[in-house]
XYZ file of C-alpha atoms in Angstrom:
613
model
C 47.428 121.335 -12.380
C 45.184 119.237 -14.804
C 42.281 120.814 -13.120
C 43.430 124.224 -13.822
C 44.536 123.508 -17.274
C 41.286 122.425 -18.263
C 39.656 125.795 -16.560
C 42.174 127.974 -18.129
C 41.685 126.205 -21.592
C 37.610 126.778 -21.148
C 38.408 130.489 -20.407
C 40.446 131.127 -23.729
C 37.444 129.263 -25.697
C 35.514 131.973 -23.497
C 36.873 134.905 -24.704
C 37.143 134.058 -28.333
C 33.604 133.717 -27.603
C 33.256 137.201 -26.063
C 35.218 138.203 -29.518
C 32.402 137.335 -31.421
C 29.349 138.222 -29.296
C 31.247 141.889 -29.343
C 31.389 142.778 -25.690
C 32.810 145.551 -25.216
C 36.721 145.021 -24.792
C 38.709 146.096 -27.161
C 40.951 143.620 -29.612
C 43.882 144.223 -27.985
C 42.774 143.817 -24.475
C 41.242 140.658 -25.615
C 44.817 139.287 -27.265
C 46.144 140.353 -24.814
C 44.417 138.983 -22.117
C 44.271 135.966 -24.592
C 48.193 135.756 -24.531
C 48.512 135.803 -20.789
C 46.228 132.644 -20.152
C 47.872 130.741 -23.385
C 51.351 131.674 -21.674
C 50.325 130.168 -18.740
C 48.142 127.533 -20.124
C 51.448 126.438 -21.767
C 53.696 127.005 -18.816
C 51.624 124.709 -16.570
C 51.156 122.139 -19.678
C 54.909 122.138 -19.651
C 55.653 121.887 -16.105
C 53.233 119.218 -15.544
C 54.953 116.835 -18.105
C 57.882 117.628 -16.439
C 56.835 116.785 -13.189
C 55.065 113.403 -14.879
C 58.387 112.414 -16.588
C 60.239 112.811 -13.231
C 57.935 110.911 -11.171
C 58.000 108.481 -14.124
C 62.081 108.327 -13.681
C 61.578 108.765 -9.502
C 62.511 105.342 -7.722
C 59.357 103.981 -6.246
C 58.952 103.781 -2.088
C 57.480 100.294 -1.809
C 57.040 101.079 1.936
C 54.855 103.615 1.340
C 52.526 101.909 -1.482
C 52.055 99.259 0.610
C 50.906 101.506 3.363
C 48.998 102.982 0.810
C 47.535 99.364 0.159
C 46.617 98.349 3.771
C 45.474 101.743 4.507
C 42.631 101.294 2.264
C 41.906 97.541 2.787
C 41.610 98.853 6.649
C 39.585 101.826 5.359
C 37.344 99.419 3.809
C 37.076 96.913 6.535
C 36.681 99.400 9.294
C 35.143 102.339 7.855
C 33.922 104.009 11.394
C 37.413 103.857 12.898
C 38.925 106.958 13.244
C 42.408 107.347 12.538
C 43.419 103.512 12.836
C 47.113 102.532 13.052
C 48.938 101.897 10.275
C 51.930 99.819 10.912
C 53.813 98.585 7.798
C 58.010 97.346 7.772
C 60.456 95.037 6.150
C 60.893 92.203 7.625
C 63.484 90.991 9.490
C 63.761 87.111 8.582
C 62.532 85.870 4.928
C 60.603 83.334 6.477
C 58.126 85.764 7.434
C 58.164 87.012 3.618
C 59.545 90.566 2.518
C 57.555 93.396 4.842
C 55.241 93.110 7.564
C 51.617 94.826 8.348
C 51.527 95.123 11.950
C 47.848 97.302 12.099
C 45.661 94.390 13.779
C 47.148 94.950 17.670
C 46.549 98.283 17.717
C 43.367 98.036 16.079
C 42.180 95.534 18.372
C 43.474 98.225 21.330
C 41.172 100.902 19.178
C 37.956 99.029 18.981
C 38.697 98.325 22.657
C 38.993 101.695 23.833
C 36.530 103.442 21.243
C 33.646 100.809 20.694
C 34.027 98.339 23.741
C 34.071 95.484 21.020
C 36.575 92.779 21.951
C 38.019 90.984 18.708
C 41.055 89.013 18.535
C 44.298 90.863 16.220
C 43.971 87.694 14.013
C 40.225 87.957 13.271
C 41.009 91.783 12.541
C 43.956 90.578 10.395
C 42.171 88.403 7.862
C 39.245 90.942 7.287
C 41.623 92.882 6.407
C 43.128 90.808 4.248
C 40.126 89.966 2.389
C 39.704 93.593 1.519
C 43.241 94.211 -0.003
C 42.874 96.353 -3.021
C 44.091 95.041 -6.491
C 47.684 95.970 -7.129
C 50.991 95.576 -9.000
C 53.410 94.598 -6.265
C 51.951 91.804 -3.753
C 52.202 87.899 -4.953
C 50.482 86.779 -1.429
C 49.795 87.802 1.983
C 50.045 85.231 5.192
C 49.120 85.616 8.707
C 51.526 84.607 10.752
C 51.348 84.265 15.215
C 48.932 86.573 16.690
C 47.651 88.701 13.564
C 50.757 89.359 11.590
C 50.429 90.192 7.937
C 53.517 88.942 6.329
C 53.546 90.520 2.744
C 55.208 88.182 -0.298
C 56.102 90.593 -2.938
C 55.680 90.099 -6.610
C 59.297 89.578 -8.649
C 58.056 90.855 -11.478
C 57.252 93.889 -9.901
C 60.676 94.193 -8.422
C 62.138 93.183 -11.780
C 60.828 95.985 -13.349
C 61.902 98.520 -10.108
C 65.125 97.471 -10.815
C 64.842 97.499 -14.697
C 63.350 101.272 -14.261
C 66.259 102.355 -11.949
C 69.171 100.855 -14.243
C 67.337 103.133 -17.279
C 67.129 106.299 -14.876
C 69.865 106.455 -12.425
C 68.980 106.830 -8.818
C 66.412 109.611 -8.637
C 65.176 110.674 -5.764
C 61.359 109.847 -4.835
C 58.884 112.052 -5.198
C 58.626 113.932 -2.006
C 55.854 116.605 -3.035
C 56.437 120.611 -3.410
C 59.949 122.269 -3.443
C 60.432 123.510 -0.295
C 62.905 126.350 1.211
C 65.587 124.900 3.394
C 67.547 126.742 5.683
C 70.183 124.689 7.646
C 71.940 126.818 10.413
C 75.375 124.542 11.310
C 79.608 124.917 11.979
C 79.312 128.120 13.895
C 82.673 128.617 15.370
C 83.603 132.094 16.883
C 85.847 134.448 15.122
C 89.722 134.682 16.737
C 89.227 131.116 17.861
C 89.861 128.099 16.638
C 87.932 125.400 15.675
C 87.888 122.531 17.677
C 86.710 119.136 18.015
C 83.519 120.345 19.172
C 82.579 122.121 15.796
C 83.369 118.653 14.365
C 79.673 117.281 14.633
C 77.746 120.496 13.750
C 80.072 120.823 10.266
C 79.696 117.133 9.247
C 75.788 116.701 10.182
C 75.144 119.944 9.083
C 76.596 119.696 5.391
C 75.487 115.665 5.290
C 71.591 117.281 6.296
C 71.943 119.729 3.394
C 73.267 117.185 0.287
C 70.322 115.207 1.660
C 67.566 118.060 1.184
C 69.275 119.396 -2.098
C 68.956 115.678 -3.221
C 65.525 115.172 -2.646
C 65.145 118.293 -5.114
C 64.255 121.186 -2.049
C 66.318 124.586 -2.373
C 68.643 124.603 0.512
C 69.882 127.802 2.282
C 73.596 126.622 4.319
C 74.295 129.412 6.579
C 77.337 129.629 9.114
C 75.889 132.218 12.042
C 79.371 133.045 13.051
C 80.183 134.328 16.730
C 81.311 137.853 14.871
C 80.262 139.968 17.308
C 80.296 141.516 21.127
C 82.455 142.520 23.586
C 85.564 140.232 23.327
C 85.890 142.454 19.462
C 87.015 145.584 22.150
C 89.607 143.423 24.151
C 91.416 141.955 20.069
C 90.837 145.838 18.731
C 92.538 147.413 22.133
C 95.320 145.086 22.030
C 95.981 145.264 18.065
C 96.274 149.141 18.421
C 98.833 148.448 20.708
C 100.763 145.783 19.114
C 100.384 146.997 14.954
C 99.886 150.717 15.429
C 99.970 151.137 11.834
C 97.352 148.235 11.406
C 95.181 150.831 9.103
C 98.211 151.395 6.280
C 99.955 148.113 6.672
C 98.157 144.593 6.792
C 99.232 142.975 10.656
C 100.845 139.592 10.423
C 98.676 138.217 13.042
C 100.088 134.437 12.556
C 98.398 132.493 15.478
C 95.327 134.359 15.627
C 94.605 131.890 19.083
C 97.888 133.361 21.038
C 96.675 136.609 20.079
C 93.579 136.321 21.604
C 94.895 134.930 24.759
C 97.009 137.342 25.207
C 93.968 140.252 24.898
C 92.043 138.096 27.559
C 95.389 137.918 29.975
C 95.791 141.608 29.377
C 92.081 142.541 29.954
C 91.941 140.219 32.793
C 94.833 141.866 34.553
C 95.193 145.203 33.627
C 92.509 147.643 34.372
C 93.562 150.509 32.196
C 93.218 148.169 29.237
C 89.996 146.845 30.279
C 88.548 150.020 30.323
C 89.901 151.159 26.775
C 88.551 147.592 25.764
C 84.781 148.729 26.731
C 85.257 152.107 24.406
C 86.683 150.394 21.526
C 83.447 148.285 22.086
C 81.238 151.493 21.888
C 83.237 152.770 18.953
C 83.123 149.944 17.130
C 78.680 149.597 17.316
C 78.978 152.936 16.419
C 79.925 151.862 13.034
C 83.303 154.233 13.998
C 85.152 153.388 10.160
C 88.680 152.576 11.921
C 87.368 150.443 14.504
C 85.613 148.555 11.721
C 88.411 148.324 9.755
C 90.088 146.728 12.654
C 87.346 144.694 12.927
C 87.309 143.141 9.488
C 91.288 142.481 9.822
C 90.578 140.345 12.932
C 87.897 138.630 11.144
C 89.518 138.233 8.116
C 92.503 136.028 9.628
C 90.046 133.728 11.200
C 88.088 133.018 8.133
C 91.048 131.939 6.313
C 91.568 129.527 9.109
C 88.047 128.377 9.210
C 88.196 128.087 5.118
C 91.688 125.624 5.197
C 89.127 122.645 7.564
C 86.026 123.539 4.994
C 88.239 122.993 2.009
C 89.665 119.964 3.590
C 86.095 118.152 4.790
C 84.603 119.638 1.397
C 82.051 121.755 3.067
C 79.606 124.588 1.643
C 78.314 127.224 3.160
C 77.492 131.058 3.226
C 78.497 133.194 6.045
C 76.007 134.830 8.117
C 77.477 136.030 11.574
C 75.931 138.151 14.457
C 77.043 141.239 12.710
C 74.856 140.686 9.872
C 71.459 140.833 12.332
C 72.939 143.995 14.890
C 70.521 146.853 12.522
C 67.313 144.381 13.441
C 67.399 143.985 17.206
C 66.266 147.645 18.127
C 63.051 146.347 16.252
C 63.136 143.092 17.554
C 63.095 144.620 21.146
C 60.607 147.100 20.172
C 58.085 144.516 18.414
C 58.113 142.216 21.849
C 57.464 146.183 23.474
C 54.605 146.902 21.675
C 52.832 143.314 21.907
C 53.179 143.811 25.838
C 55.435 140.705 26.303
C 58.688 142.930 28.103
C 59.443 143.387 32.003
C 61.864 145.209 32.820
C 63.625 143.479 35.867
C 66.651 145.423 37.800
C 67.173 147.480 34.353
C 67.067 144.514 31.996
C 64.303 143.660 29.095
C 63.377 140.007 29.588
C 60.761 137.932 27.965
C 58.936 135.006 29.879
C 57.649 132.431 27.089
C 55.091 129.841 28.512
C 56.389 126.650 29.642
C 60.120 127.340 30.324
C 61.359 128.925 33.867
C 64.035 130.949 32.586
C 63.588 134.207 30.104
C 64.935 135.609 27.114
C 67.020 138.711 27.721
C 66.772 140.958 25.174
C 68.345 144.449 26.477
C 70.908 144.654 29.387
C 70.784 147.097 31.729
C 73.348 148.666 29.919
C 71.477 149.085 26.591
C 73.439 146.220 24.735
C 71.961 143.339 23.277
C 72.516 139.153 23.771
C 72.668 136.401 22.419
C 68.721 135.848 23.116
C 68.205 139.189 21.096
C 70.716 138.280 17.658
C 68.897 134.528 17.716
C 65.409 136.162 17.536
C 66.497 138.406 14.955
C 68.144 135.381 13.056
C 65.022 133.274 13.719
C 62.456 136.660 12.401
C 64.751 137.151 9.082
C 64.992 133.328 8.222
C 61.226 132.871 8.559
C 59.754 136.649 7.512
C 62.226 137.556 4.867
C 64.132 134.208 3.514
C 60.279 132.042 3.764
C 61.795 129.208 5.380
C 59.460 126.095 5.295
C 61.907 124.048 7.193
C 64.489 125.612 9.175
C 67.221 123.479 11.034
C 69.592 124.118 14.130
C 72.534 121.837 14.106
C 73.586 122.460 17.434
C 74.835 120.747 20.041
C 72.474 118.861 22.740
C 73.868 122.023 25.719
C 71.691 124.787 23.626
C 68.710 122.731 23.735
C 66.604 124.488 25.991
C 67.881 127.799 25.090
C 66.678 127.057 21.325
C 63.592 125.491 21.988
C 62.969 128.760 24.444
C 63.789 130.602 21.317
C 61.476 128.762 19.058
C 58.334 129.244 21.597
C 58.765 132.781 21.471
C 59.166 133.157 17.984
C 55.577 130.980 17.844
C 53.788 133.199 20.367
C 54.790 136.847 18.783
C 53.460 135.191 15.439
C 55.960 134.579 13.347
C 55.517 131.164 12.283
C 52.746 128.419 12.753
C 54.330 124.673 13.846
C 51.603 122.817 11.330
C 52.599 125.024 8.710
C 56.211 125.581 9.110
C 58.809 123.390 10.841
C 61.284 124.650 13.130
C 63.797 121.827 14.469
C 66.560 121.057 16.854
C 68.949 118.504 15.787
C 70.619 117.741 18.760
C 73.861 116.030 19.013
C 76.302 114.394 21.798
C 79.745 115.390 22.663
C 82.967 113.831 21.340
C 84.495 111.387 23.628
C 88.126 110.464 23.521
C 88.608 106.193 23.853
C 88.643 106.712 27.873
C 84.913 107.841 26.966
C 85.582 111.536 28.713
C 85.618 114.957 26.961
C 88.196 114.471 23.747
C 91.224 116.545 25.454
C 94.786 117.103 24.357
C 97.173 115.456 26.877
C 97.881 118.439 28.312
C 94.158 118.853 28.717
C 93.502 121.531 26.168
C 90.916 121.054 23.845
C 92.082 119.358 20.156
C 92.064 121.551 17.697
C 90.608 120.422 14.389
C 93.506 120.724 11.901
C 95.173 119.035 14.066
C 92.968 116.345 14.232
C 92.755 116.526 10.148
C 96.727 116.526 9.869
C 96.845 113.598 12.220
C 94.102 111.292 10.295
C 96.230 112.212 6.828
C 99.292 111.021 8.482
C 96.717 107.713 9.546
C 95.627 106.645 6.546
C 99.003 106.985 4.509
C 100.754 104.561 7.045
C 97.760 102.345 6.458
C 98.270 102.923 2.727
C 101.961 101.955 3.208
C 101.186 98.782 5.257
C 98.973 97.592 2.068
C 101.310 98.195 -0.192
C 98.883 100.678 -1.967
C 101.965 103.189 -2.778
C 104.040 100.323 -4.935
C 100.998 100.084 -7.349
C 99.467 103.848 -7.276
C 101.304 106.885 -8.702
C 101.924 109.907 -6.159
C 98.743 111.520 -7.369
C 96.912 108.242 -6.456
C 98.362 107.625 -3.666
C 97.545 111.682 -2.731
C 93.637 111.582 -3.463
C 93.550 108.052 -1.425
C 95.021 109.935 1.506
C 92.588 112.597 1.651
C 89.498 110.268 0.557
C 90.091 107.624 3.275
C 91.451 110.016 6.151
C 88.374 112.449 5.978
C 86.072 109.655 4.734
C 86.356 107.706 7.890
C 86.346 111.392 9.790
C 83.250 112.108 8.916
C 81.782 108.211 8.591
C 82.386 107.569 11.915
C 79.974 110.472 13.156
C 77.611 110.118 10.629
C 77.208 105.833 11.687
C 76.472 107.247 15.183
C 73.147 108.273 16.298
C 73.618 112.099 16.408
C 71.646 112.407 19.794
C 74.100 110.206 21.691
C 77.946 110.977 22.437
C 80.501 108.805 20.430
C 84.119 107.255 21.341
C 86.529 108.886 18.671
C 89.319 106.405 17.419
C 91.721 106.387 14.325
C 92.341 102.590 14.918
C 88.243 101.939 14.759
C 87.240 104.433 11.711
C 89.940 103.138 9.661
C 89.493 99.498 10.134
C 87.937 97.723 6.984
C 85.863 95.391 8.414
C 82.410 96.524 10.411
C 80.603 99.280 9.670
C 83.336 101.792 8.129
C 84.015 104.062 5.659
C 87.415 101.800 5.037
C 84.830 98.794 4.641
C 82.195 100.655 2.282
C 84.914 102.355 0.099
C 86.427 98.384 -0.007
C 82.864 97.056 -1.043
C 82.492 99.742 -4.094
C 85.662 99.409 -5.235
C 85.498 95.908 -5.736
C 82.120 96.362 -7.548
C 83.739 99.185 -9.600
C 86.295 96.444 -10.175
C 83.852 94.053 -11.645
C 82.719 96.231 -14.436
C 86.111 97.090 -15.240
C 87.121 93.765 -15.534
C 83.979 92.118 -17.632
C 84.433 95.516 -19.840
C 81.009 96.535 -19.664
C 80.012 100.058 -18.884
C 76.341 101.571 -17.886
C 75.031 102.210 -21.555
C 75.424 98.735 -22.321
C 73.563 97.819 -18.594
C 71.187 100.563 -19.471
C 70.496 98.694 -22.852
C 70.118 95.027 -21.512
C 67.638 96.757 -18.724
C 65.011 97.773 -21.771
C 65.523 94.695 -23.321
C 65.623 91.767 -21.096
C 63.960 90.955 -17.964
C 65.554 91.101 -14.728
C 65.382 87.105 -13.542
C 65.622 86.753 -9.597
C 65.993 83.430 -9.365
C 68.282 82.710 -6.701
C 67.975 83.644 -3.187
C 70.763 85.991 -3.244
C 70.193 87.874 -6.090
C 66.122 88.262 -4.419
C 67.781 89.646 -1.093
C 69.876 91.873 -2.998
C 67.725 93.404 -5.844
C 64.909 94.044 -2.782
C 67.656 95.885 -0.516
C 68.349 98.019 -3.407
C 65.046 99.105 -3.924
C 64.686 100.161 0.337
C 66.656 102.965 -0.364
C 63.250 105.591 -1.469
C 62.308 104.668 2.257
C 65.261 105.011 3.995
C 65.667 108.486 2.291
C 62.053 109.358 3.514
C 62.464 108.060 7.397
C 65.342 110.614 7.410
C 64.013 113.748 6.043
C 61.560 113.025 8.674
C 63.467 112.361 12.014
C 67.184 113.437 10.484
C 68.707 110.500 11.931
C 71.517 110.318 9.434
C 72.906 106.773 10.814
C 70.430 105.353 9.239
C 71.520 105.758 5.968
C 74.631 104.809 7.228
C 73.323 101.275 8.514
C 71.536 100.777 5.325
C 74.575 101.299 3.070
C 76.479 98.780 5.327
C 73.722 96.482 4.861
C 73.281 96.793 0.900
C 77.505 96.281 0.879
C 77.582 92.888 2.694
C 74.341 91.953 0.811
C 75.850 92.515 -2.429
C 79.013 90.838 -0.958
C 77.173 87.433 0.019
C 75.796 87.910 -3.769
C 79.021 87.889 -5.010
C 80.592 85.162 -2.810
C 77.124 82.723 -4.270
C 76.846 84.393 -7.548
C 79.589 84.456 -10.093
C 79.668 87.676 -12.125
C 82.738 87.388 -13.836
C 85.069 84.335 -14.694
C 88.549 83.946 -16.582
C 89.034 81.835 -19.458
C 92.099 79.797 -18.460
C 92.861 79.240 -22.110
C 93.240 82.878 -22.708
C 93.071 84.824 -19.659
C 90.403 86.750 -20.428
């Protein structure tokens, strides 16, 4: 940007210049070509300030400008090795200081391999730290056991992190250009309900898209609903029959999941009624106005449904179902035609994508499309016409091959390049009930999710009670604690799990307030909340003592503490990369016992015993 500022400021001095000389363009092409380069001489004047001042205000990752550090002092002590490892963490004890540069093994493996030069990891370790660039942040450097860098760093410099964050707030760091998001997650099918399993796609997938929209990208949330196909003819057959006057008068369809088993039974059993099922099918994609009228009633009850569990787990998110793709897969088919990538085996149009054994269908033999053909389509329109840089399945571990299948073919008919764009899987286990099989009902139905919301409400109110919470907080209190605690520790205890693996689901676990909890982290900032109330001192008046004192970390609690705070740039970073969302988790749990072994050593507020203040 500075670069082009000083071009397009050395093109306006230009064309005054061509003013004078008296070229021929006339004086109001030259204003006005004049105008355009001071409009957006000013526009990227402005914009870089703006990006300066939030840089200025962004929290700093110290992880990364210490790998920015030993990165150059390898640079400069090895400057033939290609790509050397660069290996740079906290550290686990504070014996062995606060991070670690880890670089000389795998050097030592590198020069090895590459130049047949033998040299012991500690020899490479102190050449490299002889050519450690000046900096701001390091006190000292040690080598420790075999060619460990232990790195010391500067309080000062951590002072000041911590002075700059008080002034700003927590801003994200900078994580370069604003990119377009799109997070596909929740996906449950119309005229069923959701269930435990749509649990983990609607917690990870609205968790993944706060995270993005924090870090300052513009995030797409779309819910790719199950809106369309052939079970629509069994619900539209059997709603004729029940509400024949469904088009003038709205059909009380209550329990929208009876309703739907009863279609199945009747399609199942009763051949007449199957076979009036497959026309309303064919009357229905023939955009037939009744049959979509019927249509939109069926999916209308369902959404409410769906809407009651979004409103209750505060979720956001736009829905984009099957339906909305049907007009694109006759050209999605057509496209794979024309680029010669079709067979046609016994009637059906199938797709073989290098390096998986089974392929896409995208045409039955019957002419109708799958679910292969309305996920290409998605995948075209989210890269083609929303520009996706990142795009993100939350889906569950089962559709793995199918999406990656997906993905590959969408790569080798063009549509997007993997370096430039990235197009991700995140994966996640089932739900396990505590004797660590599928989470049934007892009857061995699957649990339906406002049922599992109801019965986490009725939880954490009898846990309320047994504190004695509702003889201190009004009703309206003692409401918003329900709800806060009961889907806090919902959605808590999948986030604290690594998303790839299955977890155990237990009331008596996620609402327990000691270990890593949501009842144990809402605890911890309560208490701290509790501390400013009671020493009467709200954030202006931090905000003012952080410009004009100096943060002193003098004892070894308040050093742990303050340097915990300031890990949080790098944890944010580590999971827009690998979107491993239990990370964050383990870090807040961390920074809450931290700051609770502060509190236990350092005394932040006291009472007068005179007055009691």
């Amino acid at each position: 940007q500075e670069n082009e500022i000083k071009l397009l400021a050395a093109e306006i001095e230009h064309l005054k210049n061509f003013g004078c000389l008296g070229v021929s363009l006339s004086l109001e092409g030259l204003r006005d070509e004049n105008a355009k380069l001071k409009y957006r001489l000013n526009f990227l004047q402005r914009s870089l300030r703006e990006e300066r001042s939030k840089m200025a205000k962004s929290m700093i990752n110290i992880n990364s400008c210490l790998q920015d550090i030993f990165g150059a002092a390898i640079r400069a002590a090895y400057p033939d090795l290609e790509n050397p490892p660069l290996v740079v963490m906290p550290s686990q004890q504070p014996r062995f200081g606060d991070y670690q540069c880890n670089s000389a093994m795998g050097i030592t493996q590198l020069l090895l391999k590459t130049k047949e030069q033998k040299v012991s990891p500690r020899e490479i370790a102190e050449k490299i730290t002889k050519n450690i660039p000046a900096n701001e942040c390091i006190q000292k450097v040690e080598i420790a056991g075999p060619g460990f860098i232990n790195v010391h760093l500067r309080k000062d410099f951590v002072s000041k992190q911590l002075s700059s964050l008080l002034m700003n707030g927590v801003q994200p760091p900078a994580v370069g250009k604003r990119k377009k998001v799109v997070v596909d997650f929740s996906s449950p099918n119309i005229a069923k309900e959701m269930h435990v399993g749509h649990l983990r796609s609607t917690i990870i997938g609205e968790s993944m898209c706060r995270l993005f929209e924090f870090a300052g990208h513009d995030v797409l949330r779309l819910n790719h609903l199950g809106d369309w196909g052939t079970q629509f003819g069994m619900l539209i057959a059997h709603l004729q029959d029940k509400f024949p006057d469904y088009l003038s008068v709205s059909p009380p369809i209550g329990d929208l999941q009876a309703f739907y088993k009863e279609s199945k039974r009747r399609f199942d059993t009763e051949e007449e009624f199957k076979k009036r099922a497959y026309q309303c099918v064919v009357l229905l994609q023939s955009k037939n106005p009744d049959f979509i009228k019927a249509w939109e009633l069926i999916c209308d009850v369902s959404r409410k449904e769906f809407q009651k569990i979004y409103n209750c787990l505060d979720i956001t998110i736009i829905e984009r179902g099957e339906s909305f793709y049907h007009e694109m897969m006759k050209d999605i088919v057509k496209e794979f035609e024309d680029k010669g990538f079709v067979q046609v085996d016994d009637g059906r149009k199938i797709v073989f994508v290098p390096g998986f054994p089974v392929p896409l269908t995208i045409m039955k033999s019957d002419g109708g499309y799958t679910y292969d053909t309305s996920d290409l389509a998605a995948l075209k329109h989210r890269l083609c016409e929303e520009k996706a840089d990142t795009l993100i399945y939350v889906v569950d571990s089962g559709q793995s091959v199918h999406l990656q299948t997906v993905f590959a073919a969408g790569q080798m008919i063009g549509w997007y390049d993997p370096k430039v764009t990235r197009v991700a899987h995140a994966a996640f286990g089932v739900v396990l009930g505590e004797d660590k099989k599928k989470f049934k009902t007892r009857s061995g139905d699957t649990v339906r999710l406002i049922d599992l919301l109801e019965e986490g409400l009725k939880r954490a109110m009898d846990k309320l009670r047994d504190k004695e919470r509702d003889k201190v907080l009004t009703a309206e209190e003692l409401k918003a604690a329900q709800t806060s605690v009961a889907f806090g520790c919902i959605k808590y205890a999948d986030l604290s799990h690594n998303r790839l693996n299955d977890y155990v689901f237990s009331f008596d676990k996620m609402l327990d307030d000691r270990g890593n909890t949501a009842a144990y982290l809402l605890y911890a900032f309560t208490r701290i909340r509790a501390i400013a109330r009671l020493a009467s001192i709200d954030e202006q008046m931090l905000r003012k003592a952080a410009r004009e004192e100096v943060f002193i970390l003098d004892h070894e609690k308040e050093w742990k503490l303050g340097k915990c705070i300031l890990r949080f740039p790098e944890i944010l970073q580590k999971i827009l990369e690998d979107l491993l969302l239990h990370t964050l988790c383990d870090y807040l749990y961390e920074l809450a016992t931290t700051f609770t072994e502060f509190y236990d050593n350092c005394y932040c507020i006291e009472k007068d015993r005179q007055t009691g203040e």
